[in-house]
CSV table of C-alpha atoms in Angstrom, one decimal:
chain,number,residue,atom,x,y,z
A,547,UNK,CA,219.9,-64.7,84.9
A,548,UNK,CA,218.7,-67.3,82.3
A,549,UNK,CA,218.3,-66.3,78.9
A,550,UNK,CA,214.7,-65.8,77.7
A,551,UNK,CA,213.5,-68.8,75.9
A,552,UNK,CA,210.3,-69.7,74.1
A,553,UNK,CA,206.9,-69.1,75.6
A,554,UNK,CA,206.1,-71.8,78.1
A,555,UNK,CA,203.8,-74.5,76.9
A,556,UNK,CA,200.2,-73.8,77.6
A,557,UNK,CA,200.2,-77.2,79.7
A,558,UNK,CA,203.0,-75.8,82.1
A,559,UNK,CA,200.5,-74.8,84.7
A,560,UNK,CA,199.1,-78.2,84.9
A,561,UNK,CA,202.6,-79.6,85.9
A,562,UNK,CA,202.6,-77.0,88.8
A,563,UNK,CA,199.0,-78.2,89.6
A,564,UNK,CA,200.3,-81.7,89.9
A,565,UNK,CA,203.2,-80.4,92.1
A,566,UNK,CA,201.1,-78.6,94.3
A,567,UNK,CA,198.6,-81.4,94.7
A,568,UNK,CA,201.5,-83.7,95.6
A,569,UNK,CA,202.8,-81.2,98.1
A,570,UNK,CA,199.2,-81.0,99.8
A,571,UNK,CA,199.1,-84.9,99.9
A,572,UNK,CA,202.6,-85.1,101.5
A,573,UNK,CA,201.6,-82.6,104.2
A,574,UNK,CA,198.5,-84.7,105.0
A,575,UNK,CA,200.5,-87.9,105.1
A,576,UNK,CA,202.6,-86.8,108.0
A,577,UNK,CA,199.6,-87.2,110.2
A,578,UNK,CA,198.6,-90.6,108.8
A,579,UNK,CA,200.6,-93.6,110.3
A,580,UNK,CA,198.4,-96.7,110.7
A,581,UNK,CA,201.3,-98.9,112.0
A,582,UNK,CA,201.7,-99.5,115.7
A,583,UNK,CA,204.7,-97.8,117.2
A,584,UNK,CA,208.0,-99.7,117.0
A,585,UNK,CA,210.7,-100.0,119.6
A,586,UNK,CA,212.4,-96.5,119.3
A,587,UNK,CA,208.9,-94.7,119.4
A,588,UNK,CA,207.8,-96.7,122.4
A,589,UNK,CA,211.0,-95.7,124.1
A,590,UNK,CA,210.3,-92.1,123.2
A,591,UNK,CA,207.0,-92.0,124.9
A,592,UNK,CA,208.2,-93.9,127.9
A,593,UNK,CA,211.1,-91.8,128.6
A,594,UNK,CA,209.2,-88.6,127.8
A,595,UNK,CA,206.5,-89.6,130.4
A,596,UNK,CA,209.1,-89.7,133.2
A,597,UNK,CA,209.7,-86.7,135.5
A,598,UNK,CA,212.8,-84.7,134.2
A,599,UNK,CA,215.4,-86.0,136.6
A,600,UNK,CA,214.3,-89.5,135.9
A,601,UNK,CA,214.4,-88.9,132.1
A,602,UNK,CA,217.9,-87.6,132.4
A,603,UNK,CA,218.9,-90.8,134.2
A,604,UNK,CA,217.0,-92.9,131.6
A,605,UNK,CA,219.0,-91.1,128.9
A,606,UNK,CA,222.1,-92.0,130.5
A,607,UNK,CA,221.3,-95.6,129.6
A,608,UNK,CA,219.7,-94.8,126.2
A,609,UNK,CA,222.1,-92.6,124.3
A,610,UNK,CA,220.4,-89.4,123.3
A,611,UNK,CA,220.2,-85.7,124.5
A,612,UNK,CA,217.2,-84.5,126.4
A,613,UNK,CA,215.3,-81.8,124.5
A,614,UNK,CA,213.2,-83.8,122.3
A,615,UNK,CA,211.8,-85.9,125.2
A,616,UNK,CA,211.3,-82.6,127.2
A,617,UNK,CA,209.1,-81.2,124.5
A,618,UNK,CA,207.3,-84.4,123.9
A,619,UNK,CA,206.6,-84.9,127.6
A,620,UNK,CA,205.0,-81.5,127.7
A,621,UNK,CA,203.1,-82.4,124.4
A,622,UNK,CA,201.8,-85.6,126.0
A,623,UNK,CA,200.6,-83.7,129.1
A,624,UNK,CA,198.3,-81.7,127.1
A,625,UNK,CA,197.2,-84.1,124.2
A,626,UNK,CA,197.6,-87.6,125.7
A,627,UNK,CA,199.9,-90.4,124.9
A,628,UNK,CA,198.1,-92.1,122.0
A,629,UNK,CA,200.0,-93.0,118.8
A,630,UNK,CA,198.5,-90.2,117.0
A,631,UNK,CA,199.0,-87.5,119.7
A,632,UNK,CA,202.6,-88.6,120.1
A,633,UNK,CA,203.5,-88.7,116.4
A,634,UNK,CA,201.5,-85.5,115.5
A,635,UNK,CA,204.3,-83.3,117.3
A,636,UNK,CA,206.8,-84.7,114.7
A,637,UNK,CA,204.2,-83.9,112.0
A,638,UNK,CA,204.2,-80.2,113.0
A,639,UNK,CA,208.1,-80.1,113.1
A,640,UNK,CA,208.1,-81.7,109.8
A,641,UNK,CA,205.7,-79.1,108.3
A,642,UNK,CA,207.6,-76.4,110.0
A,643,UNK,CA,210.9,-77.6,108.3
A,644,UNK,CA,209.4,-77.5,104.9
A,645,UNK,CA,208.3,-73.7,105.7
A,646,UNK,CA,212.0,-72.9,107.0
A,647,UNK,CA,213.6,-74.7,104.2
A,648,UNK,CA,211.7,-72.6,101.9
A,649,UNK,CA,212.7,-69.3,103.7
A,650,UNK,CA,216.4,-70.2,104.0
A,651,UNK,CA,216.6,-71.4,100.3
A,652,UNK,CA,215.0,-68.2,99.2
A,653,UNK,CA,217.7,-66.0,100.9
A,654,UNK,CA,220.6,-68.1,99.6
A,655,UNK,CA,219.5,-69.6,96.2
A,656,UNK,CA,216.6,-67.3,95.0
A,657,UNK,CA,212.8,-67.4,95.0
A,658,UNK,CA,212.6,-70.0,92.1
A,659,UNK,CA,214.7,-72.5,93.7
A,660,UNK,CA,212.9,-71.9,97.0
A,661,UNK,CA,209.6,-72.8,95.5
A,662,UNK,CA,211.0,-76.0,94.1
A,663,UNK,CA,212.7,-76.8,97.4
A,664,UNK,CA,209.4,-76.3,99.4
A,665,UNK,CA,207.6,-78.9,97.1
A,666,UNK,CA,210.4,-81.4,97.4
A,667,UNK,CA,210.4,-80.9,101.2
A,668,UNK,CA,206.6,-81.5,101.4
A,669,UNK,CA,206.8,-84.5,99.3
A,670,UNK,CA,210.0,-85.9,100.6
A,671,UNK,CA,209.5,-89.6,102.0
A,672,UNK,CA,212.1,-89.0,104.4
A,673,UNK,CA,210.2,-85.8,106.0
A,674,UNK,CA,207.0,-87.7,105.8
A,675,UNK,CA,208.3,-90.8,107.5
A,676,UNK,CA,210.0,-88.9,110.3
A,677,UNK,CA,207.0,-86.5,110.6
A,678,UNK,CA,204.8,-89.4,111.3
A,679,UNK,CA,207.1,-91.0,113.8
A,680,UNK,CA,207.6,-90.2,117.5
A,681,UNK,CA,211.4,-89.7,117.3
A,682,UNK,CA,213.6,-86.4,117.4
A,683,UNK,CA,214.5,-86.6,113.6
A,684,UNK,CA,211.8,-84.1,112.4
A,685,UNK,CA,212.8,-81.8,115.1
A,686,UNK,CA,216.6,-82.3,114.0
A,687,UNK,CA,215.5,-81.4,110.5
A,688,UNK,CA,213.7,-78.2,111.6
A,689,UNK,CA,216.6,-77.0,113.9
A,690,UNK,CA,219.1,-77.7,110.9
A,691,UNK,CA,217.1,-75.5,108.6
A,692,UNK,CA,216.4,-72.9,111.3
A,693,UNK,CA,220.1,-72.9,112.0
A,694,UNK,CA,220.9,-72.1,108.4
A,695,UNK,CA,218.3,-69.5,108.3
A,696,UNK,CA,219.2,-67.6,111.4
A,697,UNK,CA,222.8,-67.8,110.3
A,698,UNK,CA,221.8,-66.2,107.0
A,699,UNK,CA,220.0,-63.4,108.8
A,700,UNK,CA,222.8,-62.7,111.2
A,701,UNK,CA,225.2,-62.4,108.4
A,702,UNK,CA,223.2,-60.2,106.3
A,703,UNK,CA,222.4,-57.8,109.3
A,704,UNK,CA,224.0,-57.8,112.8
A,705,UNK,CA,221.6,-57.3,115.4
A,706,UNK,CA,221.4,-58.6,119.1
A,707,UNK,CA,218.3,-60.5,118.4
A,708,UNK,CA,219.6,-62.3,115.4
A,709,UNK,CA,222.7,-63.2,117.2
A,710,UNK,CA,220.8,-64.6,120.3
A,711,UNK,CA,218.6,-66.6,117.8
A,712,UNK,CA,221.9,-68.2,116.4
A,713,UNK,CA,223.0,-69.2,119.7
A,714,UNK,CA,219.8,-70.4,120.8
A,715,UNK,CA,219.3,-72.6,117.8
A,716,UNK,CA,222.7,-74.0,117.9
A,717,UNK,CA,222.3,-75.0,121.5
A,718,UNK,CA,218.9,-76.5,120.7
A,719,UNK,CA,220.4,-78.5,117.9
A,720,UNK,CA,223.1,-79.9,120.0
A,721,UNK,CA,220.5,-80.9,122.8
A,722,UNK,CA,218.5,-82.8,120.1
A,723,UNK,CA,220.7,-85.2,118.3
A,724,UNK,CA,224.5,-85.8,118.5
A,725,UNK,CA,225.0,-85.5,114.7
A,726,UNK,CA,224.2,-81.8,115.2
A,727,UNK,CA,227.7,-81.7,116.7
A,728,UNK,CA,229.1,-82.4,113.3
A,729,UNK,CA,226.8,-80.0,111.6
A,730,UNK,CA,227.6,-77.2,114.0
A,731,UNK,CA,231.3,-77.9,113.7
A,732,UNK,CA,231.0,-77.8,109.9
A,733,UNK,CA,229.1,-74.6,109.9
A,734,UNK,CA,231.7,-73.1,112.4
A,735,UNK,CA,234.5,-74.1,110.2
A,736,UNK,CA,233.0,-72.7,107.1
A,737,UNK,CA,232.4,-69.5,108.6
A,738,UNK,CA,235.9,-69.4,110.2
A,739,UNK,CA,237.6,-70.2,106.6
A,740,UNK,CA,235.6,-67.2,105.3
A,741,UNK,CA,236.8,-65.1,108.2
A,742,UNK,CA,240.4,-66.0,107.5
A,743,UNK,CA,240.1,-65.4,103.7
A,744,UNK,CA,238.1,-62.3,103.8
A,745,UNK,CA,239.4,-59.7,106.2
A,746,UNK,CA,236.6,-57.3,105.0
A,747,UNK,CA,233.9,-59.6,106.3
A,748,UNK,CA,235.4,-60.1,109.7
A,749,UNK,CA,233.5,-57.3,111.3
A,750,UNK,CA,230.2,-59.2,110.3
A,751,UNK,CA,231.4,-62.7,111.0
A,752,UNK,CA,233.2,-62.4,114.4
A,753,UNK,CA,229.9,-61.9,116.3
A,754,UNK,CA,228.3,-64.8,114.3
A,755,UNK,CA,231.2,-67.0,115.5
A,756,UNK,CA,230.8,-65.7,118.9
A,757,UNK,CA,227.1,-66.7,118.8
A,758,UNK,CA,228.1,-70.2,117.7
A,759,UNK,CA,230.6,-70.4,120.6
A,760,UNK,CA,227.8,-69.4,122.8
A,761,UNK,CA,225.6,-72.1,121.5
A,762,UNK,CA,228.5,-74.6,122.1
A,763,UNK,CA,228.7,-73.2,125.6
A,764,UNK,CA,225.1,-73.9,126.1
A,765,UNK,CA,225.7,-77.5,125.4
A,766,UNK,CA,228.3,-77.8,128.2
A,767,UNK,CA,226.0,-78.8,131.0
A,768,UNK,CA,225.1,-81.9,129.1
A,769,UNK,CA,228.7,-82.9,128.5
A,770,UNK,CA,229.1,-85.3,131.3
A,771,UNK,CA,226.0,-87.3,130.2
A,772,UNK,CA,227.5,-87.3,126.6
A,773,UNK,CA,230.8,-88.7,127.9
A,774,UNK,CA,229.0,-91.4,129.9
A,775,UNK,CA,226.8,-92.4,127.0
A,776,UNK,CA,229.9,-92.4,124.7
A,777,UNK,CA,231.8,-94.7,127.1
A,778,UNK,CA,228.9,-97.0,128.0
A,779,UNK,CA,226.1,-96.9,125.4
A,780,UNK,CA,227.2,-96.0,121.9
A,781,UNK,CA,225.3,-98.0,119.1
A,782,UNK,CA,225.6,-101.6,120.3
A,783,UNK,CA,222.7,-102.7,117.9
A,784,UNK,CA,224.9,-102.1,114.8
A,785,UNK,CA,228.3,-102.5,113.4
A,786,UNK,CA,230.8,-99.7,112.7
A,787,UNK,CA,230.2,-97.3,109.8
A,788,UNK,CA,232.1,-97.4,106.5
A,789,UNK,CA,232.5,-94.3,104.3
A,790,UNK,CA,230.8,-96.0,101.4
A,791,UNK,CA,227.8,-96.9,103.8
A,792,UNK,CA,227.5,-93.2,104.7
A,793,UNK,CA,227.3,-92.3,100.9
A,794,UNK,CA,224.8,-95.1,100.1
A,795,UNK,CA,222.6,-94.4,103.2
A,796,UNK,CA,222.4,-90.8,102.3
A,797,UNK,CA,220.9,-91.5,99.1
A,798,UNK,CA,218.5,-94.0,100.6
A,799,UNK,CA,217.5,-91.4,103.1
A,800,UNK,CA,216.6,-88.9,100.5
A,801,UNK,CA,214.4,-91.6,98.8
A,802,UNK,CA,212.8,-92.6,102.1
A,803,UNK,CA,213.9,-96.4,102.1
A,804,UNK,CA,215.8,-99.3,101.0
A,805,UNK,CA,213.4,-100.9,98.4
A,806,UNK,CA,214.0,-100.3,94.8
A,807,UNK,CA,211.6,-97.2,94.4
A,808,UNK,CA,213.0,-95.4,97.3
A,809,UNK,CA,216.4,-96.0,96.2
A,810,UNK,CA,215.7,-94.8,92.6
A,811,UNK,CA,214.0,-91.7,94.1
A,812,UNK,CA,217.1,-91.0,96.3
A,813,UNK,CA,219.4,-91.3,93.0
A,814,UNK,CA,217.1,-88.9,91.2
A,815,UNK,CA,217.2,-86.4,94.3
A,816,UNK,CA,221.0,-86.9,94.8
A,817,UNK,CA,221.3,-86.2,91.1
A,818,UNK,CA,219.4,-83.1,91.3
A,819,UNK,CA,221.2,-81.9,94.3
A,820,UNK,CA,224.7,-82.5,92.4
A,821,UNK,CA,223.2,-80.5,89.6
A,822,UNK,CA,222.3,-77.7,92.1
A,823,UNK,CA,225.7,-77.9,93.6
A,824,UNK,CA,227.6,-77.7,90.2
A,825,UNK,CA,225.4,-75.8,87.8
A,826,UNK,CA,226.6,-72.2,87.1
A,827,UNK,CA,224.0,-71.1,84.6
A,828,UNK,CA,221.7,-72.2,81.8
A,829,UNK,CA,220.7,-70.5,78.4
A,830,UNK,CA,219.4,-71.3,75.1
A,831,UNK,CA,222.8,-72.7,74.3
A,832,UNK,CA,222.9,-75.4,77.0
A,833,UNK,CA,224.0,-75.4,80.6
A,834,UNK,CA,227.5,-74.6,82.2
A,835,UNK,CA,228.7,-76.7,85.1
A,836,UNK,CA,231.7,-75.9,87.4
A,837,UNK,CA,233.0,-76.1,90.8
A,838,UNK,CA,230.5,-75.2,93.6
A,839,UNK,CA,232.6,-72.3,94.6
A,840,UNK,CA,231.3,-70.3,91.7
A,841,UNK,CA,227.7,-70.0,92.8
A,842,UNK,CA,225.9,-69.1,96.1
A,843,UNK,CA,225.3,-72.5,97.1
A,844,UNK,CA,229.0,-73.1,97.7
A,845,UNK,CA,228.8,-72.8,101.6
A,846,UNK,CA,226.0,-75.3,101.7
A,847,UNK,CA,228.1,-77.8,99.8
A,848,UNK,CA,231.0,-77.3,102.3
A,849,UNK,CA,228.9,-77.5,105.3
A,850,UNK,CA,227.2,-80.8,103.9
A,851,UNK,CA,230.4,-82.5,102.9
A,852,UNK,CA,232.2,-81.6,106.2
A,853,UNK,CA,229.2,-82.7,108.3
A,854,UNK,CA,229.1,-86.1,106.6
A,855,UNK,CA,232.9,-86.4,106.5
A,856,UNK,CA,233.4,-85.5,110.2
A,857,UNK,CA,230.4,-87.6,111.4
A,858,UNK,CA,231.3,-90.7,109.2
A,859,UNK,CA,235.0,-90.6,110.0
A,860,UNK,CA,234.4,-90.3,113.8
A,861,UNK,CA,231.9,-93.3,113.7
A,862,UNK,CA,234.3,-95.3,111.6
A,863,UNK,CA,237.4,-94.5,114.0
A,864,UNK,CA,235.2,-95.1,117.2
A,865,UNK,CA,233.3,-98.2,116.1
A,866,UNK,CA,230.1,-96.3,116.0
A,867,UNK,CA,227.2,-96.9,113.6
A,868,UNK,CA,225.6,-94.7,110.8
A,869,UNK,CA,222.0,-94.9,110.2
A,870,UNK,CA,220.1,-93.2,107.2
A,871,UNK,CA,218.0,-91.2,109.6
A,872,UNK,CA,221.2,-89.4,110.9
A,873,UNK,CA,221.2,-87.5,107.6
A,874,UNK,CA,218.4,-85.5,109.1
A,875,UNK,CA,220.9,-82.7,109.8
A,876,UNK,CA,221.9,-82.2,106.3
A,877,UNK,CA,218.5,-83.0,104.6
A,878,UNK,CA,217.6,-79.3,104.5
A,879,UNK,CA,220.6,-78.5,102.3
A,880,UNK,CA,220.3,-81.4,100.0
A,881,UNK,CA,216.6,-80.8,99.4
A,882,UNK,CA,217.4,-77.1,98.8
A,883,UNK,CA,220.2,-77.9,96.4
A,884,UNK,CA,217.9,-80.4,94.5
A,885,UNK,CA,215.4,-77.6,94.2
A,886,UNK,CA,218.1,-75.4,92.7
A,887,UNK,CA,219.0,-78.1,90.3
A,888,UNK,CA,215.5,-78.7,89.2
A,889,UNK,CA,214.7,-75.0,88.9
A,890,UNK,CA,217.5,-74.3,86.6
A,891,UNK,CA,216.7,-76.9,84.1
A,892,UNK,CA,215.9,-75.1,80.7
A,893,UNK,CA,212.4,-74.2,79.4
A,894,UNK,CA,209.5,-76.5,80.6
A,895,UNK,CA,211.9,-79.3,81.9
A,896,UNK,CA,212.0,-77.9,85.4
A,897,UNK,CA,208.3,-78.0,86.2
A,898,UNK,CA,208.0,-81.3,84.5
A,899,UNK,CA,210.8,-82.9,86.5
A,900,UNK,CA,209.4,-81.3,89.6
A,901,UNK,CA,205.9,-82.7,89.1
A,902,UNK,CA,207.4,-86.1,88.4
A,903,UNK,CA,209.6,-86.1,91.4
A,904,UNK,CA,206.9,-84.8,93.7
A,905,UNK,CA,204.4,-87.4,92.5
A,906,UNK,CA,207.0,-90.3,92.8
A,907,UNK,CA,207.7,-89.1,96.3
A,908,UNK,CA,204.2,-89.1,97.5
A,909,UNK,CA,203.8,-92.7,95.8
A,910,UNK,CA,206.8,-94.0,97.7
A,911,UNK,CA,205.7,-92.2,101.0
A,912,UNK,CA,202.2,-93.8,100.9
A,913,UNK,CA,203.8,-97.2,100.1
A,914,UNK,CA,206.1,-96.8,103.1
A,915,UNK,CA,203.1,-95.5,105.4
A,916,UNK,CA,201.0,-98.5,104.6
A,917,UNK,CA,203.7,-100.9,105.9
A,918,UNK,CA,203.6,-102.0,109.6
A,919,UNK,CA,206.7,-101.1,111.6
A,920,UNK,CA,206.2,-103.6,114.3
A,921,UNK,CA,204.3,-106.7,115.3
A,922,UNK,CA,204.1,-105.6,118.8
A,923,UNK,CA,200.4,-104.7,118.8
A,924,UNK,CA,199.6,-108.0,117.2
A,925,UNK,CA,201.5,-110.0,119.8
A,926,UNK,CA,199.9,-108.1,122.6
A,927,UNK,CA,196.5,-108.5,121.2
A,928,UNK,CA,197.0,-112.4,121.2
A,929,UNK,CA,198.4,-112.5,124.7
A,930,UNK,CA,195.7,-110.4,126.1
A,931,UNK,CA,193.1,-112.5,124.5
A,932,UNK,CA,194.4,-115.8,125.6
A,933,UNK,CA,196.7,-115.3,128.7
A,934,UNK,CA,195.3,-116.1,132.2
A,935,UNK,CA,196.3,-115.0,135.6
A,936,UNK,CA,199.8,-116.1,136.4
A,937,UNK,CA,201.1,-116.2,132.8
A,938,UNK,CA,204.6,-115.1,132.2
A,939,UNK,CA,205.8,-113.3,129.0
A,940,UNK,CA,209.5,-113.6,128.1
A,941,UNK,CA,211.0,-111.0,125.5
A,942,UNK,CA,214.2,-112.1,123.9
A,943,UNK,CA,215.8,-109.9,122.9
A,944,UNK,CA,214.6,-107.4,125.4
A,945,UNK,CA,214.3,-104.9,122.5
A,946,UNK,CA,211.0,-106.5,121.6
A,947,UNK,CA,209.4,-105.7,125.1
A,948,UNK,CA,208.7,-101.9,124.7
A,949,UNK,CA,206.5,-102.3,121.5
A,950,UNK,CA,204.7,-105.2,123.0
A,951,UNK,CA,204.0,-103.4,126.3
A,952,UNK,CA,202.8,-100.2,124.6
A,953,UNK,CA,199.6,-102.3,123.8
A,954,UNK,CA,199.7,-105.2,126.4
A,955,UNK,CA,196.8,-104.8,128.9
A,956,UNK,CA,196.5,-108.0,130.7
A,957,UNK,CA,198.1,-109.2,134.0
A,958,UNK,CA,200.9,-111.2,132.7
A,959,UNK,CA,204.3,-110.8,134.2
A,960,UNK,CA,207.1,-109.6,131.7
A,961,UNK,CA,210.4,-110.8,131.9
A,962,UNK,CA,213.3,-110.0,129.3
A,963,UNK,CA,216.7,-111.4,128.3
A,964,UNK,CA,219.0,-109.8,129.3
A,965,UNK,CA,217.1,-109.1,132.6
A,966,UNK,CA,216.1,-105.5,133.3
A,967,UNK,CA,214.4,-103.8,136.1
A,968,UNK,CA,211.6,-102.3,133.9
A,969,UNK,CA,210.9,-104.0,130.5
A,970,UNK,CA,209.3,-100.6,129.2
A,971,UNK,CA,212.9,-99.5,128.6
A,972,UNK,CA,216.2,-101.0,127.1
A,973,UNK,CA,219.2,-100.5,129.2
A,974,UNK,CA,221.9,-99.9,126.5
A,975,UNK,CA,224.7,-99.4,129.4
A,976,UNK,CA,227.4,-101.8,128.7
A,977,UNK,CA,224.9,-103.8,126.5
A,978,UNK,CA,227.0,-106.5,125.2
A,979,UNK,CA,228.6,-107.2,128.5
A,980,UNK,CA,225.1,-107.5,130.1
A,981,UNK,CA,224.2,-110.0,127.2
A,982,UNK,CA,227.3,-111.9,127.7
A,983,UNK,CA,226.7,-112.1,131.5
A,984,UNK,CA,223.0,-113.2,131.2
A,985,UNK,CA,222.3,-116.9,131.1
A,986,UNK,CA,219.5,-118.0,128.8
A,987,UNK,CA,219.2,-121.1,130.9
A,988,UNK,CA,218.6,-119.0,134.0
A,989,UNK,CA,216.1,-116.8,132.3
A,990,UNK,CA,214.2,-119.9,131.2
A,991,UNK,CA,214.2,-121.2,134.8
A,992,UNK,CA,213.1,-117.8,136.3
A,993,UNK,CA,210.2,-117.9,133.8
A,994,UNK,CA,209.1,-121.3,134.7
A,995,UNK,CA,209.5,-120.7,138.2
A,996,UNK,CA,207.5,-117.5,138.1
A,997,UNK,CA,204.6,-119.2,136.1
A,998,UNK,CA,204.5,-122.2,138.5
A,999,UNK,CA,202.2,-125.0,137.6
A,1000,UNK,CA,199.4,-122.8,136.9
A,1001,UNK,CA,200.6,-120.3,134.5
A,1002,UNK,CA,201.6,-120.5,130.9
A,1003,UNK,CA,204.9,-119.1,129.6
A,1004,UNK,CA,205.0,-116.9,126.5
A,1005,UNK,CA,208.1,-116.4,124.4
A,1006,UNK,CA,208.3,-113.4,122.2
A,1007,UNK,CA,211.3,-113.6,120.1
A,1008,UNK,CA,213.1,-112.6,116.7
A,1009,UNK,CA,216.1,-113.3,114.8
A,1010,UNK,CA,218.8,-111.0,113.4
A,1011,UNK,CA,219.7,-109.1,116.5
A,1012,UNK,CA,223.3,-108.4,117.0
A,1013,UNK,CA,224.8,-110.3,120.1
A,1014,UNK,CA,221.9,-112.6,120.6
A,1015,UNK,CA,223.2,-115.4,118.2
A,1016,UNK,CA,221.7,-118.7,119.6
A,1017,UNK,CA,220.6,-117.1,122.8
A,1018,UNK,CA,216.7,-116.8,122.2
A,1019,UNK,CA,216.9,-120.4,120.8
A,1020,UNK,CA,218.5,-121.6,123.9
A,1021,UNK,CA,215.6,-120.1,126.0
A,1022,UNK,CA,213.2,-121.7,123.7
A,1023,UNK,CA,214.9,-125.1,123.9
A,1024,UNK,CA,214.9,-125.0,127.7
A,1025,UNK,CA,211.3,-124.1,128.0
A,1026,UNK,CA,210.6,-126.8,125.5
A,1027,UNK,CA,212.4,-129.4,127.7
A,1028,UNK,CA,209.8,-129.1,130.4
A,1029,UNK,CA,206.5,-127.9,128.4
A,1030,UNK,CA,205.2,-128.5,124.9
A,1031,UNK,CA,205.6,-125.6,122.4
A,1032,UNK,CA,202.9,-124.0,120.5
A,1033,UNK,CA,203.7,-121.6,117.6
A,1034,UNK,CA,201.1,-118.9,118.0
A,1035,UNK,CA,202.4,-116.3,115.6
A,1036,UNK,CA,204.9,-116.4,112.7
A,1037,UNK,CA,207.0,-113.6,112.0
A,1038,UNK,CA,205.7,-111.4,109.0
A,1039,UNK,CA,208.2,-109.3,106.6
A,1040,UNK,CA,208.0,-106.0,108.8
A,1041,UNK,CA,210.8,-104.0,110.2
A,1042,UNK,CA,210.3,-105.2,113.8
A,1043,UNK,CA,209.2,-108.8,113.2
A,1044,UNK,CA,208.3,-111.2,116.0
A,1045,UNK,CA,207.4,-114.8,116.7
A,1046,UNK,CA,205.2,-115.8,119.5
A,1047,UNK,CA,205.3,-119.2,121.3
A,1048,UNK,CA,203.2,-120.6,124.0
A,1049,UNK,CA,204.3,-123.1,126.6
A,1050,UNK,CA,200.9,-124.2,128.3
A,1051,UNK,CA,200.7,-124.6,132.2
A,1052,UNK,CA,201.5,-127.7,133.8
A,1053,UNK,CA,203.9,-130.3,132.4
A,1054,UNK,CA,203.4,-132.8,129.5
């Protein structure tokens, strides 16, 4: 325990009041997302709305496991498919994750660290962002935290119920996001090392390891789909990951973005987590730092480092990508360690640091929440307002179509480049081969033939998409050879920016 210090300042309760107010604001922000849905969210809703067998087939061409889409589909059946309804499920997952992080941290790191961790979880821009987005990442955080908690409980006291919970949560995590593979492998390896080094603990750890094995077995039915996805989909929208990228994007993830303020917050939280991972004790004489193995957070550090190391290495060797959102699987531990680090600061510095970081987190979360994620709704509104019967919309790249179609109500025919059977989805199957085989000139010709002399052609396009260098410009040029071009909408500095051109009916 820390040595007793001077009486806390009278204004220390005010610091906790700031922290609690920030936590309440963070909880509310999970259900406030004015931005239209972007590509990944629109795809989530479209896939979740399919019958289960069709959803499995769609995921073979998309690249994710089934569980989140299954849950979202049930949710949409009850509450509808509005943006708020679809996103609110993630909001509930995110709030649940904060509660489970508190419970798990309380068991492993103590009540004080757990209180700090709960505030940091509620004000985390990462958890706020993915709690307001129709994607599986809030569920991944919840299951990662729950896996930590049920493992702690199973190690504390063996019982059939607790062991079944471990197996179910491990299987659920693996069916939610593929980076859960690295988390489950890291946790299994950490338990196995303890089993090898501590014969006295084998009676306790053997059934827990068996429960993990059952969780892995529960993932086996999906393995054929995973193999097909790994062979034919992967991450064609990004380049291969580098080790430094994993480290930097993990920090960015903690802060909730790539702008200066989120990066600064990410550095502060990463520093607090590092302190929580190395701090042994504090006293009136100062602090003592040491290797993580000397305090209860050591297994958490091992699992986190192994998870990021395994996932990053496999991504690098296989040519796969790494995105900041993949850190969802280790965010619960990083938040808990950051809570421990701040809670162990001497005297009043802990509450002061918590209040400052929590308030800063809410400010960053608000700034991120107010920004549009896509121009899809804007594009759809213009087309619905001005398009006539027989008009044709061309989306190049095809990745722009789902966000536009989410809001498009008019009668226009929608084509994509590369061509696809259903523009509500992106077919990632052998994606770059499909791009290479597709002819921009042929796409323009089909659009003009479909529109005929009585229909206009609308081109929705954007730059910066991997594999499309010069292709969308070629379509624009081909259309411009036949018809005059009107720039209807310019791209704005949003994540999923778009430009809209109109080629009126008839010939010049």
